[in-house]
Amino acid sequence: MADTARDPPPAHTDFQELEDGEDLFLEPAVIQESGPASLPAEDISANSNGPKQDSLFDDDPEDLFAEATEEVSLDSPEREVLLSDGPSPAITPITPPTSVITPRIGLAHDDMFTHSSFDEIEEEEGGDSFDMHISVSDPEKVGDGMNAYMAYKVTTKTSMSLFKTDEFSVKRRFSDFLGLHSKLASKYLHIGYIVPPAPEKSIVGMTKVKVGKEDQSSNEFVEKRRSALERYLMRTVKHPILLKDPDVLQFLESSELPRAVSTQALSSAGLLRMVNKAADAVNKMTIKMNESDAWFEEKQQHFENLDVQLRKLHASVESLVCHRKELSVNTAQFAKSAAMLGNSEDHTALSRALSQLAEVEEKIDQLHQDQANADFYLFSELLGDYVRLITAVKGVFDHRMKTWQKWQDSQLLLQKKREAEAKLQFTNKPDKLQQAKDEIKELEGKVQQGERDFEQISKTIRKEVSRFEKERVKDFKMIIIKYLESLVQTQQQLIKYWDAFLPEAKAIS
Amino acid sequence: FKHSYATLQVDISDALSERDKVKFTVHTKSTLPNFKQNEFSVVRQHEEFIWLHDSFVENEDYAGYIIPPAPPRPDFDASREKLQKLGEGEGSMTKEEFTKMKQELEAEYLAIFKKTVAMHEVFLCRVAAHPVLRKDLNFHVFLEYNQDLSVRGKNKKEKLEDFFKNVVKSADGVLVAGVKDVDDFFEHEKTFLLEYHNRVKDASAKSDRMIRSHKNAADDINRIASSLYTLGTQDSTDLCKFFLKVSELFEKTRKIEARVAADEDLKLADLLKYYLRESQAAKDLLYRRSRSLVDYENANKALDKARAKNRDVLQAETSQQLCCHKFEKISESAKQELIDFKTRRVAAFRKNLVELAELELKHAKVT
């Protein structure tokens, strides 16, 4: 949604923005401001990146594709309707004469846009591209005993005009992050936005830290959590809608944050959440939706499969991390043993060679340890994040089902009321008739709203899913490449070590 | 000492694995006059190797030599168990996974098989290389007699006897070890061997653990490769090609890691295990020598007593002379044996360590 970046519509909260989208869809009345506003033709130069925009008007999706930086393959279902709910006043549809007549800028027509065009828009809107880096650092223990907590420093570095300064930092604790997530979830999940899930609570891990055990495992726990929080924030702000949410901005910028109280696991709010989750699960089983849209069916299946596979992969990688750590420990022990053997060996050259072997093995054990860390932090955590993300995606699909259900329910109710009204026609009860007519009018409104809601959420989900897939491709590629690089590096180190050892071994006479 | 006029070459040319046992084809090439032919083969089983080894140990004439340690029993149990588990779990994995794991296990089985063949062969070669043992009659029978030696495994009673013998021996060994040796060479060897043996034991155990972890990690990488492959085939985005490529890479990595573990196993772990057994054999030699020394000293005392009482002097004298002779014989050969042991050990370690380093380099470079 570029508008806020450039021209915040007056007195808009984020909810307002979304409603705008809906309005646009329904009533052609809203006009978004922009420079070359009234041009219904090809000319858009709302943004400074003029030339690129022209290509947007190519009917040929292939060209757009060539422009796009990501190599996302355009499957036919995805080529279908991807409506932009007016994020950019910069785009005017080409053909329909209707748009020429009314200065209906910012209105998108279904058949015009492939999703990559939308992405291009996103990238170019607001005048600046996404340039933001958040780091979570300096975990500090505050307080003592069971009331202690870890405070993390959240530093934001950005050149985006959204923020007052280039670089700023605040102190936050874990429950603050959870609070942020729960606010975002309550605002956006039910209308179809994929809100990145927050890192999981860990009562055991936290207790150890609180109790003050300064050992390896609690340090690892803090590091794991810090890294997870960082990834969480980065994912959240990468989402163009969430980035502009005032709660997010407040979280990043303001030095004081009201304490989020309903995030404790064992609180009443926590219990309520659990009950709701269970209720949802039951409901899901009873809703039988007529899926008219093959795209959704296919996508749901796709995410189911992805879920299964990622979980499996995650389990294997976790197992690898575990075994590699074991290997490191065992190698260290062997190194010590070899050193002892070298000591008792009375043939000098052999003794020296054995000591060298011990040294090599010791270095190798460190290598294994480092590799295990890379395995974990790069690969395993990525997979864990995506497993949780996919759960969020599935949740969003579920919300769509619920929205559909609501719509259907009100339709049924309307029908019943109409039948009742028809019957009333034959009786002589003018008040009752009037009441029935009123109710029907109200219900008709509701039905229309339900339909709108459903269409809106479907639209949003399509957008979200394609953005999600793009991010997924980017994420996986980047991380796996980094991981492979780490593997290569390990091997190179191994070569160095064994190379050094070989002449020693040969020197045994 | 090492050069002999007649050649004696022994190897295991073939091996067959049946249900519970392994049948080794022992092939001999020799110019020794006592054999009927110059080249011949027989089929032997593990128990017959053990019989041969035990016959050496029990032979008093060989008390002064390091008896080459017996090859360990072929142990396919673990491998068989894994194959069975795989068969049971067939339903729960994809066809590709199943075939892959099956190939894995079969390769493992083959590796164990090759190892046991190698160890039996090493035993025979050591005997054939030993200037005295190679002339042993039982050895020749073992090599030539082309029928079953009817060596039954020890029954329960005999196993129990063995157990008690070992207990007595170790208790005795402790007593005998306490006796400080007059000869510096042997004293030094004694302390050295004791310490060395313990440390080799430790190193062997630790290297086994290390290699097992390595194999576990390789198994994990295998599973990761399969998952990535499935992801690659399912994914509709650009990731699919990427995943498939990465899956291949992991496959390769796994193969290499498995090979590294196997090589470490061969060059390092087996080496240590073998020298564990050898050092035990050397310890046994020293024990026998010490035992004979004690006997000799006792015989001396008995002789003195007899002389003092002027009774059974001749008997005591003969006995003392026997002991003395035995002791000296053992001491002489033991010295040589121990020196040989050291040379062999150093050479073996050198060879294996060099090969280990070269293999590790080779594998690391491939990646």
JSON list of N, CA and C in Angstrom, two decimals, chain A residues 71 73 305 309 312-313 319-320 323 326-327 330-331 333-334 337 340-341 344-346 350 469 472 477 483 491 495 498-499 502 505-506 508, chain B residues 97 188 192 195-196 199-200 202-203 206-207 209-210 213 216 220 227 230 234-238 250 268 345-346 350 357 360-361 364-365 367:
[
{"chain": "A", "resi": 71, "resn": "GLU", "atom": "N", "xyz": [12.83, -15.12, -10.20]},
{"chain": "A", "resi": 71, "resn": "GLU", "atom": "CA", "xyz": [12.39, -16.02, -11.24]},
{"chain": "A", "resi": 71, "resn": "GLU", "atom": "C", "xyz": [11.26, -16.86, -10.72]},
{"chain": "A", "resi": 73, "resn": "SER", "atom": "N", "xyz": [8.00, -18.75, -11.48]},
{"chain": "A", "resi": 73, "resn": "SER", "atom": "CA", "xyz": [7.32, -19.22, -12.68]},
{"chain": "A", "resi": 73, "resn": "SER", "atom": "C", "xyz": [5.85, -18.91, -12.56]},
{"chain": "A", "resi": 305, "resn": "ASN", "atom": "N", "xyz": [1.06, -30.50, 1.37]},
{"chain": "A", "resi": 305, "resn": "ASN", "atom": "CA", "xyz": [2.23, -31.29, 1.01]},
{"chain": "A", "resi": 305, "resn": "ASN", "atom": "C", "xyz": [3.51, -30.66, 1.55]},
{"chain": "A", "resi": 309, "resn": "GLN", "atom": "N", "xyz": [6.35, -32.31, 4.05]},
{"chain": "A", "resi": 309, "resn": "GLN", "atom": "CA", "xyz": [7.74, -32.47, 3.64]},
{"chain": "A", "resi": 309, "resn": "GLN", "atom": "C", "xyz": [8.69, -31.65, 4.50]},
{"chain": "A", "resi": 312, "resn": "LYS", "atom": "N", "xyz": [9.30, -33.20, 7.81]},
{"chain": "A", "resi": 312, "resn": "LYS", "atom": "CA", "xyz": [10.20, -34.34, 7.71]},
{"chain": "A", "resi": 312, "resn": "LYS", "atom": "C", "xyz": [11.65, -33.87, 7.59]},
{"chain": "A", "resi": 313, "resn": "LEU", "atom": "N", "xyz": [11.81, -32.93, 6.70]},
{"chain": "A", "resi": 313, "resn": "LEU", "atom": "CA", "xyz": [13.17, -32.40, 6.46]},
{"chain": "A", "resi": 313, "resn": "LEU", "atom": "C", "xyz": [13.72, -31.80, 7.74]},
{"chain": "A", "resi": 319, "resn": "SER", "atom": "N", "xyz": [18.18, -34.03, 13.55]},
{"chain": "A", "resi": 319, "resn": "SER", "atom": "CA", "xyz": [18.93, -35.22, 13.87]},
{"chain": "A", "resi": 319, "resn": "SER", "atom": "C", "xyz": [20.39, -35.07, 13.46]},
{"chain": "A", "resi": 320, "resn": "LEU", "atom": "N", "xyz": [20.60, -34.46, 12.29]},
{"chain": "A", "resi": 320, "resn": "LEU", "atom": "CA", "xyz": [21.98, -34.24, 11.83]},
{"chain": "A", "resi": 320, "resn": "LEU", "atom": "C", "xyz": [22.74, -33.36, 12.80]},
{"chain": "A", "resi": 323, "resn": "HIS", "atom": "N", "xyz": [23.71, -35.42, 15.78]},
{"chain": "A", "resi": 323, "resn": "HIS", "atom": "CA", "xyz": [24.80, -36.36, 15.54]},
{"chain": "A", "resi": 323, "resn": "HIS", "atom": "C", "xyz": [26.12, -35.67, 15.30]},
{"chain": "A", "resi": 326, "resn": "GLU", "atom": "N", "xyz": [27.52, -34.82, 18.52]},
{"chain": "A", "resi": 326, "resn": "GLU", "atom": "CA", "xyz": [28.05, -36.05, 19.10]},
{"chain": "A", "resi": 326, "resn": "GLU", "atom": "C", "xyz": [29.41, -36.37, 18.50]},
{"chain": "A", "resi": 327, "resn": "LEU", "atom": "N", "xyz": [29.48, -36.23, 17.17]},
{"chain": "A", "resi": 327, "resn": "LEU", "atom": "CA", "xyz": [30.73, -36.51, 16.48]},
{"chain": "A", "resi": 327, "resn": "LEU", "atom": "C", "xyz": [31.84, -35.63, 17.01]},
{"chain": "A", "resi": 330, "resn": "ASN", "atom": "N", "xyz": [32.90, -36.91, 20.43]},
{"chain": "A", "resi": 330, "resn": "ASN", "atom": "CA", "xyz": [33.66, -38.15, 20.33]},
{"chain": "A", "resi": 330, "resn": "ASN", "atom": "C", "xyz": [35.03, -37.93, 19.71]},
{"chain": "A", "resi": 331, "resn": "THR", "atom": "N", "xyz": [35.10, -37.02, 18.75]},
{"chain": "A", "resi": 331, "resn": "THR", "atom": "CA", "xyz": [36.39, -36.74, 18.14]},
{"chain": "A", "resi": 331, "resn": "THR", "atom": "C", "xyz": [37.34, -36.14, 19.17]},
{"chain": "A", "resi": 333, "resn": "GLN", "atom": "N", "xyz": [37.30, -36.65, 22.34]},
{"chain": "A", "resi": 333, "resn": "GLN", "atom": "CA", "xyz": [37.74, -37.70, 23.25]},
{"chain": "A", "resi": 333, "resn": "GLN", "atom": "C", "xyz": [38.80, -38.58, 22.60]},
{"chain": "A", "resi": 334, "resn": "PHE", "atom": "N", "xyz": [38.58, -38.86, 21.32]},
{"chain": "A", "resi": 334, "resn": "PHE", "atom": "CA", "xyz": [39.56, -39.68, 20.63]},
{"chain": "A", "resi": 334, "resn": "PHE", "atom": "C", "xyz": [40.89, -38.95, 20.56]},
{"chain": "A", "resi": 337, "resn": "SER", "atom": "N", "xyz": [42.69, -39.43, 23.68]},
{"chain": "A", "resi": 337, "resn": "SER", "atom": "CA", "xyz": [43.17, -40.80, 23.79]},
{"chain": "A", "resi": 337, "resn": "SER", "atom": "C", "xyz": [44.40, -41.03, 22.91]},
{"chain": "A", "resi": 340, "resn": "MET", "atom": "N", "xyz": [47.43, -39.64, 24.52]},
{"chain": "A", "resi": 340, "resn": "MET", "atom": "CA", "xyz": [47.95, -40.53, 25.56]},
{"chain": "A", "resi": 340, "resn": "MET", "atom": "C", "xyz": [48.74, -41.66, 24.93]},
{"chain": "A", "resi": 341, "resn": "LEU", "atom": "N", "xyz": [48.17, -42.19, 23.85]},
{"chain": "A", "resi": 341, "resn": "LEU", "atom": "CA", "xyz": [48.84, -43.30, 23.18]},
{"chain": "A", "resi": 341, "resn": "LEU", "atom": "C", "xyz": [50.20, -42.84, 22.67]},
{"chain": "A", "resi": 344, "resn": "SER", "atom": "N", "xyz": [52.77, -42.84, 25.39]},
{"chain": "A", "resi": 344, "resn": "SER", "atom": "CA", "xyz": [53.34, -44.10, 25.87]},
{"chain": "A", "resi": 344, "resn": "SER", "atom": "C", "xyz": [54.13, -44.83, 24.79]},
{"chain": "A", "resi": 345, "resn": "GLU", "atom": "N", "xyz": [53.99, -44.39, 23.57]},
{"chain": "A", "resi": 345, "resn": "GLU", "atom": "CA", "xyz": [54.73, -45.01, 22.48]},
{"chain": "A", "resi": 345, "resn": "GLU", "atom": "C", "xyz": [56.20, -44.66, 22.60]},
{"chain": "A", "resi": 346, "resn": "ASP", "atom": "N", "xyz": [57.05, -45.67, 22.57]},
{"chain": "A", "resi": 346, "resn": "ASP", "atom": "CA", "xyz": [58.45, -45.34, 22.81]},
{"chain": "A", "resi": 346, "resn": "ASP", "atom": "C", "xyz": [59.26, -45.15, 21.54]},
{"chain": "A", "resi": 350, "resn": "LEU", "atom": "N", "xyz": [57.10, -42.25, 15.74]},
{"chain": "A", "resi": 350, "resn": "LEU", "atom": "CA", "xyz": [55.71, -42.66, 15.83]},
{"chain": "A", "resi": 350, "resn": "LEU", "atom": "C", "xyz": [55.00, -41.89, 16.92]},
{"chain": "A", "resi": 469, "resn": "GLU", "atom": "N", "xyz": [5.18, -17.04, -1.47]},
{"chain": "A", "resi": 469, "resn": "GLU", "atom": "CA", "xyz": [5.96, -17.95, -2.29]},
{"chain": "A", "resi": 469, "resn": "GLU", "atom": "C", "xyz": [7.24, -17.29, -2.77]},
{"chain": "A", "resi": 472, "resn": "ARG", "atom": "N", "xyz": [9.53, -17.15, 0.04]},
{"chain": "A", "resi": 472, "resn": "ARG", "atom": "CA", "xyz": [10.01, -18.50, 0.36]},
{"chain": "A", "resi": 472, "resn": "ARG", "atom": "C", "xyz": [11.16, -18.87, -0.57]},
{"chain": "A", "resi": 477, "resn": "LYS", "atom": "N", "xyz": [16.65, -20.13, -1.11]},
{"chain": "A", "resi": 477, "resn": "LYS", "atom": "CA", "xyz": [17.84, -20.09, -1.95]},
{"chain": "A", "resi": 477, "resn": "LYS", "atom": "C", "xyz": [19.00, -19.48, -1.19]},
{"chain": "A", "resi": 483, "resn": "TYR", "atom": "N", "xyz": [24.50, -22.12, 3.49]},
{"chain": "A", "resi": 483, "resn": "TYR", "atom": "CA", "xyz": [24.80, -23.37, 4.16]},
{"chain": "A", "resi": 483, "resn": "TYR", "atom": "C", "xyz": [25.79, -24.20, 3.37]},
{"chain": "A", "resi": 491, "resn": "GLN", "atom": "N", "xyz": [35.18, -28.41, 4.42]},
{"chain": "A", "resi": 491, "resn": "GLN", "atom": "CA", "xyz": [36.00, -29.36, 3.68]},
{"chain": "A", "resi": 491, "resn": "GLN", "atom": "C", "xyz": [37.38, -28.77, 3.40]},
{"chain": "A", "resi": 495, "resn": "ILE", "atom": "N", "xyz": [41.03, -30.25, 4.46]},
{"chain": "A", "resi": 495, "resn": "ILE", "atom": "CA", "xyz": [42.16, -30.47, 3.57]},
{"chain": "A", "resi": 495, "resn": "ILE", "atom": "C", "xyz": [43.42, -29.88, 4.18]},
{"chain": "A", "resi": 498, "resn": "TRP", "atom": "N", "xyz": [44.69, -32.17, 7.12]},
{"chain": "A", "resi": 498, "resn": "TRP", "atom": "CA", "xyz": [45.27, -33.46, 6.77]},
{"chain": "A", "resi": 498, "resn": "TRP", "atom": "C", "xyz": [46.54, -33.29, 5.95]},
{"chain": "A", "resi": 499, "resn": "ASP", "atom": "N", "xyz": [46.58, -32.24, 5.16]},
{"chain": "A", "resi": 499, "resn": "ASP", "atom": "CA", "xyz": [47.79, -31.93, 4.40]},
{"chain": "A", "resi": 499, "resn": "ASP", "atom": "C", "xyz": [48.97, -31.73, 5.33]},
{"chain": "A", "resi": 502, "resn": "LEU", "atom": "N", "xyz": [50.06, -35.22, 6.85]},
{"chain": "A", "resi": 502, "resn": "LEU", "atom": "CA", "xyz": [50.63, -36.26, 5.99]},
{"chain": "A", "resi": 502, "resn": "LEU", "atom": "C", "xyz": [52.14, -36.39, 6.08]},
{"chain": "A", "resi": 505, "resn": "ALA", "atom": "N", "xyz": [53.21, -38.18, 9.13]},
{"chain": "A", "resi": 505, "resn": "ALA", "atom": "CA", "xyz": [52.99, -39.63, 9.09]},
{"chain": "A", "resi": 505, "resn": "ALA", "atom": "C", "xyz": [54.05, -40.31, 8.24]},
{"chain": "A", "resi": 506, "resn": "LYS", "atom": "N", "xyz": [54.40, -39.63, 7.14]},
{"chain": "A", "resi": 506, "resn": "LYS", "atom": "CA", "xyz": [55.41, -40.24, 6.27]},
{"chain": "A", "resi": 506, "resn": "LYS", "atom": "C", "xyz": [56.76, -40.28, 6.94]},
{"chain": "A", "resi": 508, "resn": "ILE", "atom": "N", "xyz": [57.56, -41.18, 9.78]},
{"chain": "A", "resi": 508, "resn": "ILE", "atom": "CA", "xyz": [57.80, -42.29, 10.70]},
{"chain": "A", "resi": 508, "resn": "ILE", "atom": "C", "xyz": [58.73, -43.28, 10.02]},
{"chain": "B", "resi": 97, "resn": "GLU", "atom": "N", "xyz": [13.43, -44.39, -1.30]},
{"chain": "B", "resi": 97, "resn": "GLU", "atom": "CA", "xyz": [14.11, -44.45, 0.00]},
{"chain": "B", "resi": 97, "resn": "GLU", "atom": "C", "xyz": [14.46, -45.88, 0.34]},
{"chain": "B", "resi": 188, "resn": "HIS", "atom": "N", "xyz": [61.64, -52.82, 31.17]},
{"chain": "B", "resi": 188, "resn": "HIS", "atom": "CA", "xyz": [61.11, -51.71, 30.39]},
{"chain": "B", "resi": 188, "resn": "HIS", "atom": "C", "xyz": [59.92, -52.14, 29.53]},
{"chain": "B", "resi": 192, "resn": "PHE", "atom": "N", "xyz": [56.14, -50.75, 29.63]},
{"chain": "B", "resi": 192, "resn": "PHE", "atom": "CA", "xyz": [55.66, -50.16, 28.38]},
{"chain": "B", "resi": 192, "resn": "PHE", "atom": "C", "xyz": [54.40, -50.86, 27.89]},
{"chain": "B", "resi": 195, "resn": "GLU", "atom": "N", "xyz": [51.13, -50.18, 29.90]},
{"chain": "B", "resi": 195, "resn": "GLU", "atom": "CA", "xyz": [50.54, -48.87, 29.65]},
{"chain": "B", "resi": 195, "resn": "GLU", "atom": "C", "xyz": [50.00, -48.79, 28.24]},
{"chain": "B", "resi": 196, "resn": "TYR", "atom": "N", "xyz": [50.81, -49.25, 27.31]},
{"chain": "B", "resi": 196, "resn": "TYR", "atom": "CA", "xyz": [50.43, -49.18, 25.90]},
{"chain": "B", "resi": 196, "resn": "TYR", "atom": "C", "xyz": [49.13, -49.91, 25.64]},
{"chain": "B", "resi": 199, "resn": "ARG", "atom": "N", "xyz": [46.19, -48.02, 26.82]},
{"chain": "B", "resi": 199, "resn": "ARG", "atom": "CA", "xyz": [45.88, -46.84, 26.02]},
{"chain": "B", "resi": 199, "resn": "ARG", "atom": "C", "xyz": [45.34, -47.20, 24.65]},
{"chain": "B", "resi": 200, "resn": "VAL", "atom": "N", "xyz": [45.86, -48.28, 24.10]},
{"chain": "B", "resi": 200, "resn": "VAL", "atom": "CA", "xyz": [45.33, -48.71, 22.81]},
{"chain": "B", "resi": 200, "resn": "VAL", "atom": "C", "xyz": [43.87, -49.09, 22.98]},
{"chain": "B", "resi": 202, "resn": "ASP", "atom": "N", "xyz": [41.75, -47.89, 25.07]},
{"chain": "B", "resi": 202, "resn": "ASP", "atom": "CA", "xyz": [40.97, -46.66, 25.17]},
{"chain": "B", "resi": 202, "resn": "ASP", "atom": "C", "xyz": [40.80, -46.01, 23.80]},
{"chain": "B", "resi": 203, "resn": "ALA", "atom": "N", "xyz": [41.93, -45.89, 23.10]},
{"chain": "B", "resi": 203, "resn": "ALA", "atom": "CA", "xyz": [41.88, -45.23, 21.79]},
{"chain": "B", "resi": 203, "resn": "ALA", "atom": "C", "xyz": [40.97, -46.00, 20.84]},
{"chain": "B", "resi": 206, "resn": "LYS", "atom": "N", "xyz": [37.37, -45.23, 21.71]},
{"chain": "B", "resi": 206, "resn": "LYS", "atom": "CA", "xyz": [36.97, -43.88, 21.34]},
{"chain": "B", "resi": 206, "resn": "LYS", "atom": "C", "xyz": [36.86, -43.74, 19.83]},
{"chain": "B", "resi": 207, "resn": "SER", "atom": "N", "xyz": [37.78, -44.39, 19.12]},
{"chain": "B", "resi": 207, "resn": "SER", "atom": "CA", "xyz": [37.71, -44.25, 17.67]},
{"chain": "B", "resi": 207, "resn": "SER", "atom": "C", "xyz": [36.46, -44.93, 17.14]},
{"chain": "B", "resi": 209, "resn": "ARG", "atom": "N", "xyz": [33.61, -45.06, 18.69]},
{"chain": "B", "resi": 209, "resn": "ARG", "atom": "CA", "xyz": [32.49, -44.16, 18.95]},
{"chain": "B", "resi": 209, "resn": "ARG", "atom": "C", "xyz": [32.47, -43.03, 17.92]},
{"chain": "B", "resi": 210, "resn": "MET", "atom": "N", "xyz": [33.66, -42.51, 17.65]},
{"chain": "B", "resi": 210, "resn": "MET", "atom": "CA", "xyz": [33.75, -41.40, 16.71]},
{"chain": "B", "resi": 210, "resn": "MET", "atom": "C", "xyz": [33.22, -41.82, 15.35]},
{"chain": "B", "resi": 213, "resn": "SER", "atom": "N", "xyz": [29.44, -42.11, 15.24]},
{"chain": "B", "resi": 213, "resn": "SER", "atom": "CA", "xyz": [28.78, -40.81, 15.08]},
{"chain": "B", "resi": 213, "resn": "SER", "atom": "C", "xyz": [28.83, -40.36, 13.64]},
{"chain": "B", "resi": 216, "resn": "ASN", "atom": "N", "xyz": [26.29, -42.14, 11.71]},
{"chain": "B", "resi": 216, "resn": "ASN", "atom": "CA", "xyz": [24.95, -41.61, 11.99]},
{"chain": "B", "resi": 216, "resn": "ASN", "atom": "C", "xyz": [24.70, -40.33, 11.23]},
{"chain": "B", "resi": 220, "resn": "ASP", "atom": "N", "xyz": [21.82, -39.40, 8.40]},
{"chain": "B", "resi": 220, "resn": "ASP", "atom": "CA", "xyz": [20.95, -38.23, 8.41]},
{"chain": "B", "resi": 220, "resn": "ASP", "atom": "C", "xyz": [21.00, -37.50, 7.09]},
{"chain": "B", "resi": 227, "resn": "SER", "atom": "N", "xyz": [14.44, -36.17, 1.38]},
{"chain": "B", "resi": 227, "resn": "SER", "atom": "CA", "xyz": [13.39, -35.17, 1.59]},
{"chain": "B", "resi": 227, "resn": "SER", "atom": "C", "xyz": [13.50, -34.05, 0.58]},
{"chain": "B", "resi": 230, "resn": "THR", "atom": "N", "xyz": [12.10, -35.14, -2.67]},
{"chain": "B", "resi": 230, "resn": "THR", "atom": "CA", "xyz": [10.63, -35.11, -2.72]},
{"chain": "B", "resi": 230, "resn": "THR", "atom": "C", "xyz": [10.14, -33.68, -2.84]},
{"chain": "B", "resi": 234, "resn": "GLN", "atom": "N", "xyz": [7.88, -31.99, -5.83]},
{"chain": "B", "resi": 234, "resn": "GLN", "atom": "CA", "xyz": [6.53, -31.48, -5.56]},
{"chain": "B", "resi": 234, "resn": "GLN", "atom": "C", "xyz": [6.40, -30.00, -5.85]},
{"chain": "B", "resi": 235, "resn": "ASP", "atom": "N", "xyz": [7.50, -29.29, -5.70]},
{"chain": "B", "resi": 235, "resn": "ASP", "atom": "CA", "xyz": [7.39, -27.84, -5.71]},
{"chain": "B", "resi": 235, "resn": "ASP", "atom": "C", "xyz": [7.12, -27.32, -7.11]},
{"chain": "B", "resi": 236, "resn": "SER", "atom": "N", "xyz": [6.31, -26.30, -7.18]},
{"chain": "B", "resi": 236, "resn": "SER", "atom": "CA", "xyz": [5.97, -25.78, -8.49]},
{"chain": "B", "resi": 236, "resn": "SER", "atom": "C", "xyz": [6.72, -24.50, -8.79]},
{"chain": "B", "resi": 237, "resn": "THR", "atom": "N", "xyz": [7.40, -23.98, -7.81]},
{"chain": "B", "resi": 237, "resn": "THR", "atom": "CA", "xyz": [8.11, -22.73, -8.08]},
{"chain": "B", "resi": 237, "resn": "THR", "atom": "C", "xyz": [9.51, -23.05, -8.60]},
{"chain": "B", "resi": 238, "resn": "ASP", "atom": "N", "xyz": [10.26, -22.02, -8.71]},
{"chain": "B", "resi": 238, "resn": "ASP", "atom": "CA", "xyz": [11.61, -22.18, -9.22]},
{"chain": "B", "resi": 238, "resn": "ASP", "atom": "C", "xyz": [12.47, -23.01, -8.28]},
{"chain": "B", "resi": 250, "resn": "PHE", "atom": "N", "xyz": [23.65, -33.30, -1.63]},
{"chain": "B", "resi": 250, "resn": "PHE", "atom": "CA", "xyz": [23.64, -33.97, -0.34]},
{"chain": "B", "resi": 250, "resn": "PHE", "atom": "C", "xyz": [23.91, -35.45, -0.50]},
{"chain": "B", "resi": 268, "resn": "LEU", "atom": "N", "xyz": [42.13, -46.70, 10.87]},
{"chain": "B", "resi": 268, "resn": "LEU", "atom": "CA", "xyz": [42.41, -46.30, 12.24]},
{"chain": "B", "resi": 268, "resn": "LEU", "atom": "C", "xyz": [41.89, -47.32, 13.24]},
{"chain": "B", "resi": 345, "resn": "ARG", "atom": "N", "xyz": [54.84, -52.92, 14.43]},
{"chain": "B", "resi": 345, "resn": "ARG", "atom": "CA", "xyz": [53.86, -51.94, 14.87]},
{"chain": "B", "resi": 345, "resn": "ARG", "atom": "C", "xyz": [54.12, -50.60, 14.24]},
{"chain": "B", "resi": 346, "resn": "VAL", "atom": "N", "xyz": [55.35, -50.20, 14.30]},
{"chain": "B", "resi": 346, "resn": "VAL", "atom": "CA", "xyz": [55.69, -48.89, 13.75]},
{"chain": "B", "resi": 346, "resn": "VAL", "atom": "C", "xyz": [55.35, -48.85, 12.26]},
{"chain": "B", "resi": 350, "resn": "ARG", "atom": "N", "xyz": [52.57, -46.52, 10.55]},
{"chain": "B", "resi": 350, "resn": "ARG", "atom": "CA", "xyz": [52.98, -45.57, 9.51]},
{"chain": "B", "resi": 350, "resn": "ARG", "atom": "C", "xyz": [52.12, -45.75, 8.27]},
{"chain": "B", "resi": 357, "resn": "ALA", "atom": "N", "xyz": [45.52, -40.36, 6.06]},
{"chain": "B", "resi": 357, "resn": "ALA", "atom": "CA", "xyz": [45.63, -38.95, 5.70]},
{"chain": "B", "resi": 357, "resn": "ALA", "atom": "C", "xyz": [45.36, -38.76, 4.21]},
{"chain": "B", "resi": 360, "resn": "GLU", "atom": "N", "xyz": [41.63, -39.13, 3.53]},
{"chain": "B", "resi": 360, "resn": "GLU", "atom": "CA", "xyz": [40.86, -37.98, 4.01]},
{"chain": "B", "resi": 360, "resn": "GLU", "atom": "C", "xyz": [41.03, -36.81, 3.06]},
{"chain": "B", "resi": 361, "resn": "LEU", "atom": "N", "xyz": [42.26, -36.62, 2.61]},
{"chain": "B", "resi": 361, "resn": "LEU", "atom": "CA", "xyz": [42.52, -35.53, 1.66]},
{"chain": "B", "resi": 361, "resn": "LEU", "atom": "C", "xyz": [41.73, -35.73, 0.39]},
{"chain": "B", "resi": 364, "resn": "ALA", "atom": "N", "xyz": [38.07, -35.00, 0.97]},
{"chain": "B", "resi": 364, "resn": "ALA", "atom": "CA", "xyz": [37.77, -33.59, 1.19]},
{"chain": "B", "resi": 364, "resn": "ALA", "atom": "C", "xyz": [37.88, -32.82, -0.12]},
{"chain": "B", "resi": 365, "resn": "LYS", "atom": "N", "xyz": [38.84, -33.21, -0.96]},
{"chain": "B", "resi": 365, "resn": "LYS", "atom": "CA", "xyz": [39.02, -32.47, -2.20]},
{"chain": "B", "resi": 365, "resn": "LYS", "atom": "C", "xyz": [37.86, -32.70, -3.15]},
{"chain": "B", "resi": 367, "resn": "THR", "atom": "N", "xyz": [34.77, -32.91, -2.51]},
{"chain": "B", "resi": 367, "resn": "THR", "atom": "CA", "xyz": [33.68, -32.01, -2.22]},
{"chain": "B", "resi": 367, "resn": "THR", "atom": "C", "xyz": [34.02, -30.62, -2.69]}
]
